[in-house]
Short mmCIF file of C-alpha atoms and ligand atoms in Angstrom, two decimals:
data_model
loop_
_atom_site.label_atom_id
_atom_site.label_comp_id
_atom_site.label_asym_id
_atom_site.label_seq_id
_atom_site.Cartn_x
_atom_site.Cartn_y
_atom_site.Cartn_z
CA MET A 29 14.37 -5.73 -3.52
CA ASP A 30 10.84 -5.64 -2.09
CA LEU A 31 7.79 -6.96 -3.98
CA LYS A 32 6.70 -3.48 -5.12
CA GLY A 33 10.14 -2.92 -6.65
CA ARG A 34 10.12 -6.35 -8.30
CA ILE A 35 6.67 -5.67 -9.76
CA LYS A 36 7.84 -2.31 -11.15
CA ASN A 37 10.84 -3.96 -12.85
CA ALA A 38 9.09 -7.13 -14.02
CA GLU A 39 8.39 -7.66 -17.72
CA ARG A 40 6.22 -10.74 -17.13
CA ILE A 41 3.89 -11.30 -14.15
CA ALA A 42 1.57 -14.29 -13.67
CA VAL A 43 -1.02 -14.92 -10.97
CA LEU A 44 -2.84 -18.11 -9.95
CA THR A 45 -6.09 -17.60 -8.04
CA GLY A 46 -8.44 -19.95 -6.23
CA ALA A 47 -11.72 -19.79 -4.35
CA GLY A 48 -10.16 -17.75 -1.51
CA ILE A 49 -10.03 -14.58 -3.62
CA SER A 50 -13.82 -14.73 -4.02
CA ALA A 51 -14.53 -15.51 -0.34
CA GLU A 52 -14.80 -11.79 0.53
CA SER A 53 -17.36 -11.49 -2.26
CA GLY A 54 -19.55 -13.94 -0.37
CA ILE A 55 -18.85 -17.08 -2.43
CA PRO A 56 -18.06 -20.07 -0.19
CA THR A 57 -14.70 -21.75 -0.73
CA PHE A 58 -14.35 -25.50 -1.15
CA ARG A 59 -12.23 -26.64 1.73
CA GLY A 60 -12.22 -23.74 4.19
CA ALA A 61 -14.21 -23.66 7.46
CA ASP A 62 -17.49 -22.76 5.70
CA GLY A 63 -16.36 -24.80 2.70
CA LEU A 64 -18.75 -26.16 0.12
CA TRP A 65 -17.41 -29.64 0.52
CA LYS A 66 -18.53 -29.63 4.17
CA GLN A 67 -22.18 -29.75 3.13
CA PHE A 68 -21.58 -31.72 -0.05
CA ARG A 69 -19.11 -34.44 -1.04
CA ALA A 70 -17.08 -33.60 -4.15
CA GLU A 71 -17.32 -37.15 -5.46
CA GLU A 72 -21.12 -36.92 -5.29
CA LEU A 73 -21.26 -33.74 -7.28
CA ALA A 74 -18.17 -32.57 -9.19
CA THR A 75 -17.57 -35.70 -11.28
CA PRO A 76 -18.88 -37.01 -14.63
CA GLN A 77 -20.11 -40.13 -12.82
CA ALA A 78 -22.23 -38.02 -10.47
CA PHE A 79 -23.77 -36.21 -13.44
CA GLN A 80 -24.39 -39.51 -15.22
CA ARG A 81 -26.04 -40.92 -12.09
CA ASP A 82 -28.11 -37.91 -11.04
CA PRO A 83 -28.00 -34.89 -13.39
CA LYS A 84 -30.84 -33.23 -11.46
CA LEU A 85 -28.88 -33.25 -8.16
CA VAL A 86 -25.74 -31.92 -9.87
CA TRP A 87 -27.64 -29.21 -11.68
CA GLU A 88 -29.43 -28.20 -8.42
CA TRP A 89 -26.02 -27.74 -6.79
CA TYR A 90 -24.72 -25.66 -9.69
CA ASP A 91 -27.90 -23.60 -9.87
CA TRP A 92 -27.49 -22.84 -6.15
CA ARG A 93 -23.84 -21.80 -6.76
CA ARG A 94 -24.82 -19.76 -9.83
CA GLN A 95 -27.24 -17.78 -7.69
CA LYS A 96 -24.48 -17.22 -5.10
CA CYS A 97 -22.20 -16.01 -7.90
CA ALA A 98 -24.93 -13.81 -9.41
CA GLN A 99 -25.21 -11.91 -6.08
CA ALA A 100 -21.43 -11.51 -5.78
CA VAL A 101 -19.44 -8.45 -6.82
CA PRO A 102 -15.67 -8.24 -7.26
CA ASN A 103 -13.80 -7.30 -4.06
CA PRO A 104 -10.55 -5.29 -3.67
CA GLY A 105 -8.54 -8.47 -4.29
CA HIS A 106 -10.03 -8.89 -7.78
CA LEU A 107 -9.72 -5.14 -8.44
CA ALA A 108 -6.06 -5.04 -7.38
CA LEU A 109 -5.20 -7.79 -9.88
CA ALA A 110 -7.10 -5.99 -12.66
CA GLU A 111 -5.08 -2.84 -11.86
CA LEU A 112 -1.81 -4.81 -11.80
CA GLU A 113 -2.59 -6.03 -15.32
CA ARG A 114 -2.92 -2.42 -16.46
CA ILE A 115 0.60 -1.51 -15.26
CA ALA A 116 2.51 -4.71 -16.10
CA PRO A 117 3.94 -5.07 -19.64
CA HIS A 118 2.94 -8.77 -19.84
CA PHE A 119 0.36 -10.11 -17.39
CA THR A 120 -1.56 -13.40 -17.18
CA LEU A 121 -4.29 -14.24 -14.69
CA ILE A 122 -4.68 -18.00 -14.30
CA THR A 123 -7.79 -18.86 -12.31
CA GLN A 124 -9.25 -22.07 -10.92
CA ASN A 125 -12.44 -20.14 -10.15
CA VAL A 126 -15.54 -20.56 -12.25
CA ASP A 127 -17.44 -17.52 -10.88
CA GLY A 128 -16.48 -14.97 -13.57
CA LEU A 129 -15.59 -12.28 -11.00
CA HIS A 130 -12.12 -11.54 -12.45
CA ALA A 131 -13.68 -10.54 -15.79
CA LEU A 132 -16.27 -8.41 -13.96
CA ALA A 133 -13.39 -6.70 -12.10
CA GLY A 134 -11.84 -5.72 -15.43
CA SER A 135 -9.13 -8.38 -15.86
CA LYS A 136 -8.55 -9.11 -19.55
CA HIS A 137 -5.96 -11.86 -20.08
CA ILE A 138 -7.66 -14.63 -18.08
CA LEU A 139 -6.99 -18.37 -18.34
CA GLU A 140 -9.93 -20.30 -16.86
CA LEU A 141 -8.44 -23.67 -15.92
CA HIS A 142 -11.66 -25.21 -14.59
CA GLY A 143 -14.26 -23.65 -16.88
CA ASN A 144 -17.00 -21.15 -16.12
CA ILE A 145 -20.23 -21.56 -14.18
CA TRP A 146 -22.15 -19.30 -16.61
CA ARG A 147 -21.42 -21.57 -19.58
CA MET A 148 -23.07 -24.90 -20.31
CA ARG A 149 -22.35 -27.35 -23.13
CA CYS A 150 -24.29 -30.12 -24.84
CA VAL A 151 -23.22 -33.62 -23.82
CA ALA A 152 -23.83 -34.79 -27.40
CA CYS A 153 -22.97 -32.05 -29.93
CA GLU A 154 -20.83 -29.85 -27.64
CA ALA A 155 -22.93 -26.78 -28.51
CA MET A 156 -22.22 -24.02 -25.97
CA ARG A 157 -24.68 -21.72 -24.24
CA GLU A 158 -23.92 -18.76 -21.98
CA SER A 159 -26.76 -17.91 -19.58
CA ARG A 160 -27.16 -16.28 -16.20
CA GLU A 161 -30.82 -17.29 -15.83
CA PRO A 162 -31.81 -19.45 -12.83
CA LEU A 163 -32.69 -22.94 -14.08
CA GLY A 164 -35.93 -23.05 -12.06
CA GLY A 165 -35.67 -26.77 -11.49
CA GLU A 166 -35.68 -27.54 -15.22
CA LEU A 167 -32.86 -29.66 -16.69
CA PRO A 168 -31.42 -27.62 -19.60
CA HIS A 169 -31.54 -29.30 -22.99
CA CYS A 170 -29.78 -28.51 -26.25
CA ASP A 171 -31.63 -27.77 -29.50
CA CYS A 172 -30.43 -31.20 -30.59
CA GLY A 173 -32.48 -32.66 -27.73
CA ALA A 174 -29.59 -33.87 -25.56
CA LEU A 175 -28.85 -32.72 -22.00
CA MET A 176 -26.61 -29.70 -21.33
CA ARG A 177 -23.92 -29.95 -18.63
CA PRO A 178 -22.03 -27.21 -16.76
CA ASP A 179 -18.95 -26.21 -18.81
CA ILE A 180 -16.78 -26.98 -15.78
CA VAL A 181 -13.83 -29.39 -15.43
CA TRP A 182 -14.84 -32.11 -12.96
CA PHE A 183 -12.55 -34.41 -10.99
CA GLY A 184 -11.00 -37.01 -13.23
CA GLU A 185 -11.54 -34.83 -16.32
CA ALA A 186 -8.71 -33.29 -18.31
CA LEU A 187 -8.28 -29.53 -18.24
CA PRO A 188 -8.58 -27.70 -21.60
CA GLN A 189 -5.20 -28.50 -23.21
CA GLN A 190 -4.61 -25.13 -24.84
CA VAL A 191 -5.37 -23.19 -21.65
CA LEU A 192 -3.25 -25.52 -19.51
CA SER A 193 -0.16 -25.34 -21.71
CA GLU A 194 -0.40 -21.54 -21.90
CA ALA A 195 -0.66 -21.45 -18.09
CA PHE A 196 2.50 -23.51 -17.67
CA SER A 197 4.46 -21.45 -20.18
CA CYS A 198 3.40 -18.26 -18.32
CA ALA A 199 4.53 -19.85 -15.04
CA ARG A 200 7.89 -20.72 -16.61
CA SER A 201 8.52 -17.24 -18.01
CA ALA A 202 7.17 -15.10 -15.15
CA GLU A 203 9.64 -13.00 -13.15
CA VAL A 204 6.99 -12.51 -10.44
CA PHE A 205 4.37 -15.21 -9.70
CA LEU A 206 1.55 -14.73 -7.18
CA SER A 207 -0.55 -17.56 -5.73
CA VAL A 208 -3.70 -16.04 -4.22
CA GLY A 209 -6.54 -17.74 -2.31
CA THR A 210 -5.82 -21.34 -3.19
CA SER A 211 -5.18 -24.33 -0.95
CA ALA A 212 -2.66 -25.44 -3.60
CA TRP A 213 -4.06 -28.93 -3.38
CA VAL A 214 -5.77 -29.66 -6.68
CA MET A 215 -3.67 -30.96 -9.58
CA PRO A 216 -2.49 -29.86 -12.06
CA ALA A 217 -3.09 -26.18 -11.07
CA CYS A 218 -1.11 -26.52 -7.84
CA GLN A 219 2.02 -27.31 -9.84
CA LEU A 220 2.07 -23.84 -11.42
CA PRO A 221 3.69 -21.98 -8.47
CA VAL A 222 6.22 -24.83 -8.13
CA VAL A 223 7.15 -24.60 -11.84
CA ALA A 224 7.40 -20.81 -11.51
CA LYS A 225 9.78 -21.13 -8.55
CA GLN A 226 11.88 -23.77 -10.33
CA SER A 227 12.09 -21.45 -13.34
CA GLY A 228 13.51 -18.60 -11.23
CA ALA A 229 10.41 -16.51 -10.49
CA TYR A 230 9.97 -14.56 -7.26
CA VAL A 231 6.92 -16.37 -5.82
CA VAL A 232 4.52 -14.77 -3.35
CA GLU A 233 1.58 -16.53 -1.68
CA VAL A 234 -1.41 -14.69 -0.25
CA ASN A 235 -3.63 -17.25 1.47
CA LEU A 236 -5.46 -17.25 4.78
CA GLU A 237 -4.07 -20.63 5.84
CA LYS A 238 -0.72 -22.35 5.34
CA THR A 239 -0.62 -24.56 2.26
CA PRO A 240 1.73 -27.20 0.78
CA ILE A 241 3.62 -24.39 -1.03
CA SER A 242 3.94 -22.00 1.94
CA GLU A 243 7.44 -23.25 2.80
CA MET A 244 8.63 -23.06 -0.80
CA VAL A 245 7.60 -19.51 -1.70
CA ASP A 246 9.72 -16.35 -1.29
CA GLU A 247 6.99 -14.53 0.66
CA ALA A 248 3.89 -16.06 2.34
CA HIS A 249 1.20 -13.68 3.64
CA HIS A 250 -1.50 -15.47 5.62
CA ARG A 251 -3.94 -12.61 5.38
CA LYS A 252 -7.19 -11.85 3.53
CA ALA A 253 -6.47 -11.11 -0.14
CA GLY A 254 -9.03 -8.29 -0.30
CA GLU A 255 -7.40 -6.61 2.67
CA ILE A 256 -3.74 -6.73 1.69
CA LEU A 257 -3.42 -7.09 -2.09
CA PRO A 258 -3.81 -3.39 -3.05
CA SER A 259 -1.10 -2.21 -0.63
CA LEU A 260 1.12 -5.32 -1.11
CA LEU A 261 1.13 -4.77 -4.89
CA GLY A 262 1.33 -0.98 -4.58
CA VAL A 263 -1.73 -0.40 -6.77
CA GLU A 264 -4.54 2.16 -6.43
CA ILE A 265 -8.02 0.62 -6.85
C1 BV8 B 310 -7.03 -34.19 -13.83
C2 BV8 B 310 -14.91 -28.15 -10.42
C3 BV8 B 310 -6.24 -35.88 -15.28
C4 BV8 B 310 -16.03 -28.24 -9.54
C5 BV8 B 310 -12.78 -28.57 -9.56
C6 BV8 B 310 -7.80 -39.44 -7.10
C7 BV8 B 310 -8.96 -39.68 -7.83
C8 BV8 B 310 -9.34 -38.86 -8.89
C9 BV8 B 310 -8.56 -37.76 -9.26
C10 BV8 B 310 -7.41 -37.53 -8.51
C11 BV8 B 310 -7.02 -38.34 -7.45
N1 BV8 B 310 -5.88 -37.84 -6.93
C12 BV8 B 310 -5.52 -36.73 -7.61
C13 BV8 B 310 -6.42 -36.55 -8.59
C14 BV8 B 310 -6.41 -35.47 -9.58
C15 BV8 B 310 -7.44 -34.44 -9.15
C16 BV8 B 310 -6.99 -33.80 -7.86
O1 BV8 B 310 -6.04 -33.04 -7.85
N2 BV8 B 310 -7.67 -34.13 -6.75
C17 BV8 B 310 -7.28 -33.54 -5.49
C18 BV8 B 310 -8.52 -33.19 -4.67
C19 BV8 B 310 -6.40 -34.54 -4.74
N3 BV8 B 310 -7.46 -33.48 -10.22
C20 BV8 B 310 -8.29 -33.68 -11.25
O2 BV8 B 310 -9.07 -34.61 -11.32
C21 BV8 B 310 -8.14 -32.68 -12.38
N4 BV8 B 310 -8.05 -33.39 -13.61
O3 BV8 B 310 -6.09 -34.34 -13.09
O4 BV8 B 310 -7.18 -34.87 -15.00
C22 BV8 B 310 -6.60 -36.34 -16.63
C23 BV8 B 310 -5.70 -36.12 -17.67
C24 BV8 B 310 -6.02 -36.60 -18.94
C25 BV8 B 310 -7.25 -37.24 -19.19
C26 BV8 B 310 -8.17 -37.41 -18.13
C27 BV8 B 310 -7.85 -36.96 -16.85
C28 BV8 B 310 -9.37 -31.80 -12.43
C29 BV8 B 310 -9.27 -30.80 -11.31
C30 BV8 B 310 -10.43 -29.82 -11.41
C31 BV8 B 310 -11.52 -30.34 -10.58
N5 BV8 B 310 -12.59 -29.38 -10.55
N6 BV8 B 310 -13.81 -27.79 -9.59
C32 BV8 B 310 -16.57 -26.86 -9.37
O5 BV8 B 310 -15.80 -25.89 -9.21
O6 BV8 B 310 -17.78 -26.81 -9.35
S1 BV8 B 310 -11.68 -28.45 -8.30
C33 BV8 B 310 -12.14 -27.33 -7.13
O7 BV8 B 310 -10.96 -27.17 -6.33
C34 BV8 B 310 -12.43 -25.93 -7.65
O8 BV8 B 310 -12.38 -25.81 -9.04
C35 BV8 B 310 -11.33 -25.09 -7.06
O9 BV8 B 310 -10.95 -24.13 -7.95
C36 BV8 B 310 -10.27 -26.09 -6.89
C37 BV8 B 310 -9.14 -25.71 -6.00
O10 BV8 B 310 -9.67 -25.30 -4.76
P1 BV8 B 310 -9.25 -23.82 -4.28
O11 BV8 B 310 -9.63 -22.86 -5.36
O12 BV8 B 310 -7.84 -23.84 -3.84
O13 BV8 B 310 -10.25 -23.60 -3.09
P2 BV8 B 310 -10.09 -24.17 -1.62
O14 BV8 B 310 -11.40 -23.99 -0.94
O15 BV8 B 310 -9.45 -25.52 -1.66
O16 BV8 B 310 -9.01 -23.19 -0.95
C38 BV8 B 310 -9.33 -21.83 -0.77
C39 BV8 B 310 -8.20 -21.24 0.05
O17 BV8 B 310 -8.46 -19.85 0.22
C40 BV8 B 310 -8.11 -21.84 1.45
O18 BV8 B 310 -6.78 -22.28 1.65
C41 BV8 B 310 -8.44 -20.68 2.39
O19 BV8 B 310 -7.60 -20.66 3.53
C42 BV8 B 310 -8.13 -19.48 1.54
N7 BV8 B 310 -8.94 -18.29 1.83
C43 BV8 B 310 -10.21 -18.24 2.28
N8 BV8 B 310 -10.60 -16.95 2.36
C44 BV8 B 310 -9.55 -16.19 1.94
C45 BV8 B 310 -8.49 -17.05 1.60
N9 BV8 B 310 -7.30 -16.60 1.15
C46 BV8 B 310 -7.16 -15.27 1.03
N10 BV8 B 310 -8.14 -14.38 1.33
C47 BV8 B 310 -9.34 -14.80 1.79
N11 BV8 B 310 -10.29 -13.90 2.09
ZN1 ZN B 311 -26.62 -30.74 -28.73
#
């Protein structure tokens, strides 16, 4: 049965997305040709040690990315997944992205594995703040006086436990699992399509380049997500 037929018959569908689904919205990916890591080194920026050492540098990088995200609008890839959620009985969108574009596209049941670039939290009292304002070079502080940090999971930090366990149980129970726009390289997110496959799901990858899971999946489409997702999923956007 083709993917459209499987989607029509599926009770439970889960999707894992990565930076590639936001590339057509103008947000640079991490490891691709124009990747963020080319200009920056992850260990100098996306780690607690980096923030400890130079919070101003880390915040400058995030402020630059927040402005990129603020100019971005959802593309047909995001919209196709939001439409798929409307027709599937049980649907979970698991994203590694921090740009908030899935919510803007209308997706509802979203698990943000790596946090959200619009949220910041106090390093001392954990108070949260949601803001889309540019930081204007100022380091954000909490009312308690301590520094605020991006509410993002950095390398070497644990993912939010609740979100992670729900993501794995969705991967285990999905009949159809899509991996879209991720290099399937970063743990533990990259294990989700593997667990889905081992649990009997029909797994489809949509990613521009080959990845470590491309051999394992039932269908691999090395095309742009925004270009093929609506027709591949059989949804009108
Ligand atoms: C954890 C936050 C344990 C920053 C991110 C050695 C030392 C230290 C750690 C490790 C180590 N070895 C392994 C680890 C674990 C580490 C890890 O996996 N490292 C990798 C690099 C080897 N993982 C962690 O540290 C995780 N935590 O394991 O904790 C623990 C447990 C208990 C207690 C304490 C600790 C934390 C991982 C999260 C790290 N944070 N981001 C930020 O975002 O600002 S990771 C970063 O990579 C992003 O979040 C991103 O989401 C993620 C994955 O990248 P992708 O989304 O896949 O993006 P990428 O650019 O790689 O790929 C995009 C793809 O799209 C490309 O393939 C491209 O071809 C394709 N594409 C492009 N355009 C399109 C397209 N596809 C379709 N259509 C298009 N148009
Ligand atoms: Zn505080």
